PDB file of C-alpha atoms in Angstrom:
ATOM      1  CA  MET A   1      50.099  25.039  31.717  1.00  0.00           C
ATOM      2  CA  LYS A   2      48.578  26.723  28.644  1.00  0.00           C
ATOM      3  CA  SER A   3      48.796  23.055  26.578  1.00  0.00           C
ATOM      4  CA  LEU A   4      45.949  21.178  29.107  1.00  0.00           C
ATOM      5  CA  ILE A   5      43.800  24.653  28.416  1.00  0.00           C
ATOM      6  CA  HIS A   6      43.903  24.589  24.859  1.00  0.00           C
ATOM      7  CA  THR A   7      42.811  20.262  25.475  1.00  0.00           C
ATOM      8  CA  ILE A   8      40.645  20.683  27.831  1.00  0.00           C
ATOM      9  CA  LYS A   9      38.817  23.221  25.464  1.00  0.00           C
ATOM     10  CA  THR A  10      39.618  21.602  22.653  1.00  0.00           C
ATOM     11  CA  ALA A  11      37.803  17.927  23.670  1.00  0.00           C
ATOM     12  CA  ILE A  12      35.032  19.954  25.242  1.00  0.00           C
ATOM     13  CA  PHE A  13      34.410  21.847  21.789  1.00  0.00           C
ATOM     14  CA  SER A  14      34.778  18.290  20.021  1.00  0.00           C
ATOM     15  CA  ILE A  15      31.586  17.170  22.776  1.00  0.00           C
ATOM     16  CA  LEU A  16      29.904  20.178  21.636  1.00  0.00           C
ATOM     17  CA  PHE A  17      30.145  19.879  17.782  1.00  0.00           C
ATOM     18  CA  LEU A  18      29.699  16.088  17.783  1.00  0.00           C
ATOM     19  CA  SER A  19      26.039  16.134  20.322  1.00  0.00           C
ATOM     20  CA  LEU A  20      25.179  19.162  18.355  1.00  0.00           C
ATOM     21  CA  SER A  21      25.932  16.810  14.856  1.00  0.00           C
ATOM     22  CA  ILE A  22      23.632  13.903  16.139  1.00  0.00           C
ATOM     23  CA  SER A  23      20.624  15.845  17.142  1.00  0.00           C
ATOM     24  CA  ASN A  24      20.609  17.040  13.698  1.00  0.00           C
ATOM     25  CA  ALA A  25      21.122  14.001  12.583  1.00  0.00           C
ATOM     26  CA  GLN A  26      18.259  12.492  14.465  1.00  0.00           C
ATOM     27  CA  ILE A  27      16.284  15.406  12.995  1.00  0.00           C
ATOM     28  CA  ILE A  28      16.902  14.833   9.314  1.00  0.00           C
ATOM     29  CA  TYR A  29      16.361  10.947   9.810  1.00  0.00           C
ATOM     30  CA  GLU A  30      13.367  11.282  11.936  1.00  0.00           C
ATOM     31  CA  ASP A  31      11.428  12.710   9.187  1.00  0.00           C
ATOM     32  CA  GLN A  32      12.499   9.482   7.059  1.00  0.00           C
ATOM     33  CA  LEU A  33      11.627   6.061   9.912  1.00  0.00           C
ATOM     34  CA  GLU A  34       8.127   4.926   9.834  1.00  0.00           C
ATOM     35  CA  THR A  35       5.962   4.711  13.158  1.00  0.00           C
ATOM     36  CA  ILE A  36       6.558   1.590  14.612  1.00  0.00           C
ATOM     37  CA  TYR A  37       4.242  -0.292  16.635  1.00  0.00           C
ATOM     38  CA  LEU A  38       5.308  -2.807  19.280  1.00  0.00           C
ATOM     39  CA  ASN A  39       2.031  -5.115  20.559  1.00  0.00           C
ATOM     40  CA  LYS A  40       2.374  -8.736  22.062  1.00  0.00           C
ATOM     41  CA  ASN A  41      -0.783  -9.259  19.611  1.00  0.00           C
ATOM     42  CA  ALA A  42      -0.367 -11.847  17.235  1.00  0.00           C
ATOM     43  CA  GLU A  43      -4.497  -9.977  16.027  1.00  0.00           C
ATOM     44  CA  GLU A  44      -4.183  -6.947  13.987  1.00  0.00           C
ATOM     45  CA  VAL A  45      -7.298  -5.070  15.595  1.00  0.00           C
ATOM     46  CA  VAL A  46      -7.928  -3.159  12.211  1.00  0.00           C
ATOM     47  CA  TYR A  47     -10.250  -0.172  12.556  1.00  0.00           C
ATOM     48  CA  THR A  48     -10.821   1.706   9.392  1.00  0.00           C
ATOM     49  CA  ASN A  49     -11.147  -1.094   6.287  1.00  0.00           C
ATOM     50  CA  SER A  50     -12.565  -0.179   2.938  1.00  0.00           C
ATOM     51  CA  PHE A  51     -10.335  -2.286   0.716  1.00  0.00           C
ATOM     52  CA  SER A  52     -12.642  -5.244   1.534  1.00  0.00           C
ATOM     53  CA  ASN A  53     -15.767  -2.851   1.321  1.00  0.00           C
ATOM     54  CA  PHE A  54     -14.838  -1.453  -2.236  1.00  0.00           C
ATOM     55  CA  ASN A  55     -14.066  -5.193  -2.886  1.00  0.00           C
ATOM     56  CA  ASN A  56     -17.470  -6.436  -1.998  1.00  0.00           C
ATOM     57  CA  ASP A  57     -19.349  -3.296  -4.064  1.00  0.00           C
ATOM     58  CA  LEU A  58     -17.668  -4.314  -7.234  1.00  0.00           C
ATOM     59  CA  ILE A  59     -18.387  -8.416  -6.612  1.00  0.00           C
ATOM     60  CA  ALA A  60     -21.761  -7.244  -6.143  1.00  0.00           C
ATOM     61  CA  THR A  61     -22.010  -5.113  -9.385  1.00  0.00           C
ATOM     62  CA  ASN A  62     -21.080  -8.979 -10.747  1.00  0.00           C
ATOM     63  CA  LYS A  63     -19.580  -6.716 -14.231  1.00  0.00           C
ATOM     64  CA  ILE A  64     -16.834  -3.604 -14.070  1.00  0.00           C
ATOM     65  CA  ASN A  65     -15.876  -0.837 -16.496  1.00  0.00           C
ATOM     66  CA  PHE A  66     -12.922   0.199 -15.662  1.00  0.00           C
ATOM     67  CA  LYS A  67     -13.224   3.179 -17.317  1.00  0.00           C
ATOM     68  CA  SER A  68     -16.543   4.885 -15.738  1.00  0.00           C
ATOM     69  CA  GLN A  69     -15.810   3.509 -12.545  1.00  0.00           C
ATOM     70  CA  ILE A  70     -12.186   5.572 -12.721  1.00  0.00           C
ATOM     71  CA  GLN A  71     -13.473   8.296 -14.700  1.00  0.00           C
ATOM     72  CA  LYS A  72     -16.021   8.379 -11.254  1.00  0.00           C
ATOM     73  CA  ALA A  73     -13.406   7.942  -9.162  1.00  0.00           C
ATOM     74  CA  ASN A  74     -10.874  10.815 -10.225  1.00  0.00           C
ATOM     75  CA  GLN A  75     -13.480  13.142 -10.292  1.00  0.00           C
ATOM     76  CA  ASN A  76     -14.560  12.645  -6.502  1.00  0.00           C
ATOM     77  CA  ASN A  77     -10.827  12.415  -5.666  1.00  0.00           C
ATOM     78  CA  ASP A  78     -12.103   9.202  -3.429  1.00  0.00           C
ATOM     79  CA  ARG A  79      -9.449   7.589  -1.346  1.00  0.00           C
ATOM     80  CA  LEU A  80      -9.364   4.368   0.118  1.00  0.00           C
ATOM     81  CA  LEU A  81      -8.158   3.569   3.837  1.00  0.00           C
ATOM     82  CA  PHE A  82      -6.771   1.345   5.591  1.00  0.00           C
ATOM     83  CA  LEU A  83      -6.499   2.288   9.745  1.00  0.00           C
ATOM     84  CA  SER A  84      -4.688  -0.697  12.401  1.00  0.00           C
ATOM     85  CA  GLU A  85      -2.952  -0.432  14.860  1.00  0.00           C
ATOM     86  CA  ARG A  86       0.074  -2.005  12.575  1.00  0.00           C
ATOM     87  CA  SER A  87      -0.139  -0.180   9.722  1.00  0.00           C
ATOM     88  CA  ASN A  88      -2.178   2.761   8.236  1.00  0.00           C
ATOM     89  CA  LEU A  89      -2.799   2.911   4.279  1.00  0.00           C
ATOM     90  CA  GLN A  90      -4.283   5.613   1.926  1.00  0.00           C
ATOM     91  CA  ILE A  91      -4.407   5.430  -1.666  1.00  0.00           C
ATOM     92  CA  LEU A  92      -6.507   6.861  -4.296  1.00  0.00           C
ATOM     93  CA  THR A  93      -8.959   4.200  -4.995  1.00  0.00           C
ATOM     94  CA  VAL A  94      -8.107   5.389  -9.128  1.00  0.00           C
ATOM     95  CA  THR A  95      -4.261   3.768  -8.135  1.00  0.00           C
ATOM     96  CA  TYR A  96      -6.146   0.601  -6.421  1.00  0.00           C
ATOM     97  CA  LEU A  97      -8.868   0.309  -9.985  1.00  0.00           C
ATOM     98  CA  ARG A  98      -5.654   0.604 -12.779  1.00  0.00           C
ATOM     99  CA  THR A  99      -3.863  -1.613  -9.959  1.00  0.00           C
ATOM    100  CA  ILE A 100      -6.504  -4.293 -10.472  1.00  0.00           C
ATOM    101  CA  ARG A 101      -6.961  -3.917 -14.171  1.00  0.00           C
ATOM    102  CA  ARG A 102      -3.234  -4.137 -14.656  1.00  0.00           C
ATOM    103  CA  GLY A 103      -2.954  -7.299 -12.345  1.00  0.00           C
ATOM    104  CA  ALA A 104      -5.860  -9.021 -14.338  1.00  0.00           C
ATOM    105  CA  ASN A 105      -5.226  -8.054 -17.091  1.00  0.00           C
ATOM    106  CA  GLN A 106      -1.500 -10.075 -16.759  1.00  0.00           C
ATOM    107  CA  SER A 107      -2.600 -12.331 -14.352  1.00  0.00           C
ATOM    108  CA  ASN A 108      -4.100 -15.906 -15.798  1.00  0.00           C
ATOM    109  CA  ASN A 109      -5.431 -17.537 -13.337  1.00  0.00           C
ATOM    110  CA  PRO A 110      -7.205 -16.335  -9.521  1.00  0.00           C
ATOM    111  CA  GLU A 111      -3.541 -16.925  -8.017  1.00  0.00           C
ATOM    112  CA  SER A 112      -0.733 -14.816 -10.075  1.00  0.00           C
ATOM    113  CA  PHE A 113      -3.183 -12.564  -8.871  1.00  0.00           C
ATOM    114  CA  LYS A 114      -3.435 -13.048  -5.669  1.00  0.00           C
ATOM    115  CA  ALA A 115       0.029 -12.068  -5.861  1.00  0.00           C
ATOM    116  CA  PHE A 116       0.215  -9.137  -7.808  1.00  0.00           C
ATOM    117  CA  ILE A 117      -2.315  -8.158  -5.158  1.00  0.00           C
ATOM    118  CA  ASN A 118      -0.400  -8.346  -2.840  1.00  0.00           C
ATOM    119  CA  ASN A 119       3.132  -7.219  -3.818  1.00  0.00           C
ATOM    120  CA  LYS A 120       1.761  -3.961  -4.848  1.00  0.00           C
ATOM    121  CA  LEU A 121      -0.236  -3.870  -1.518  1.00  0.00           C
ATOM    122  CA  PRO A 122       1.821  -5.367   1.344  1.00  0.00           C
ATOM    123  CA  GLU A 123      -0.184  -3.452   3.892  1.00  0.00           C
ATOM    124  CA  LEU A 124      -3.019  -5.958   2.681  1.00  0.00           C
ATOM    125  CA  ILE A 125      -1.897  -9.473   2.488  1.00  0.00           C
ATOM    126  CA  ASN A 126      -3.570 -10.304   5.984  1.00  0.00           C
ATOM    127  CA  GLN A 127      -6.431  -8.508   5.274  1.00  0.00           C
ATOM    128  CA  PHE A 128      -6.682 -10.513   1.696  1.00  0.00           C
ATOM    129  CA  LYS A 129      -6.094 -13.651   2.839  1.00  0.00           C
ATOM    130  CA  LYS A 130      -9.220 -13.178   5.647  1.00  0.00           C
ATOM    131  CA  ASP A 131     -11.506 -11.463   3.327  1.00  0.00           C
ATOM    132  CA  ASN A 132     -10.951 -14.087   0.828  1.00  0.00           C
ATOM    133  CA  ASN A 133     -12.631 -11.592  -2.123  1.00  0.00           C
ATOM    134  CA  LEU A 134      -9.805 -11.459  -4.382  1.00  0.00           C
ATOM    135  CA  GLU A 135     -10.895 -14.839  -6.459  1.00  0.00           C
ATOM    136  CA  GLU A 136     -14.143 -13.891  -7.280  1.00  0.00           C
ATOM    137  CA  LEU A 137     -12.769 -10.481  -7.742  1.00  0.00           C
ATOM    138  CA  TYR A 138     -10.123 -11.261 -10.044  1.00  0.00           C
ATOM    139  CA  ILE A 139     -12.892 -13.668 -11.875  1.00  0.00           C
ATOM    140  CA  ILE A 140     -15.096 -10.536 -12.852  1.00  0.00           C
ATOM    141  CA  SER A 141     -12.165  -8.251 -13.162  1.00  0.00           C
ATOM    142  CA  ARG A 142     -10.403 -10.643 -16.178  1.00  0.00           C
ATOM    143  CA  LYS A 143     -13.441 -10.494 -17.810  1.00  0.00           C
ATOM    144  CA  ASN A 144     -13.306  -6.317 -18.696  1.00  0.00           C
ATOM    145  CA  THR A 145      -9.876  -6.309 -19.230  1.00  0.00           C
ATOM    146  CA  PHE A 146      -7.811  -6.912 -22.875  1.00  0.00           C
ATOM    147  CA  ASN A 147      -6.692  -9.766 -22.424  1.00  0.00           C
ATOM    148  CA  GLY A 148     -10.167 -11.151 -20.882  1.00  0.00           C
ATOM    149  CA  LYS A 149     -11.904 -10.688 -23.096  1.00  0.00           C
ATOM    150  CA  ILE A 150      -9.166 -12.285 -25.865  1.00  0.00           C
ATOM    151  CA  ASP A 151     -10.126 -15.478 -24.336  1.00  0.00           C
ATOM    152  CA  ALA A 152     -13.278 -14.639 -24.548  1.00  0.00           C
ATOM    153  CA  LEU A 153     -12.982 -15.253 -27.615  1.00  0.00           C
ATOM    154  CA  PRO A 154     -13.484 -18.550 -29.864  1.00  0.00           C
ATOM    155  CA  SER A 155     -10.861 -20.768 -30.445  1.00  0.00           C
ATOM    156  CA  VAL A 156     -10.810 -20.686 -34.856  1.00  0.00           C
ATOM    157  CA  LEU A 157      -8.118 -23.532 -34.489  1.00  0.00           C
TER     158      LEU A 157
END
């Protein structure tokens, strides 16, 4: 009889311990998980896309001075925002400008620039396909990078 009571107490204690450890594990990992949006829509509904507007503004200037743009964005602590029902992305404008400059400097053609940007900002791949302004952005930003200026020098050979 005592062993049966002891076994029941042990079982109850084990079940309580197991349920508490599972709920603690859930609390620990809950902060690390991202929100997943389940939707039957194949089309992504975009609420805010300041990346596209910023790209259009850069293209409209026709000459990007990365140093002054980065300083200005750094002083203002500007952020770019992309909100949709599938993803939320917010990065500093300084980081985005540096990504554009690095991509334009390291790329030799618009396709490799697009691949670089899509690799750095995978959340915006579908939007960059729709906007289709990365090629123009590459051409304008390439002129103002180190490798772009070297490419513009006349060939001596």
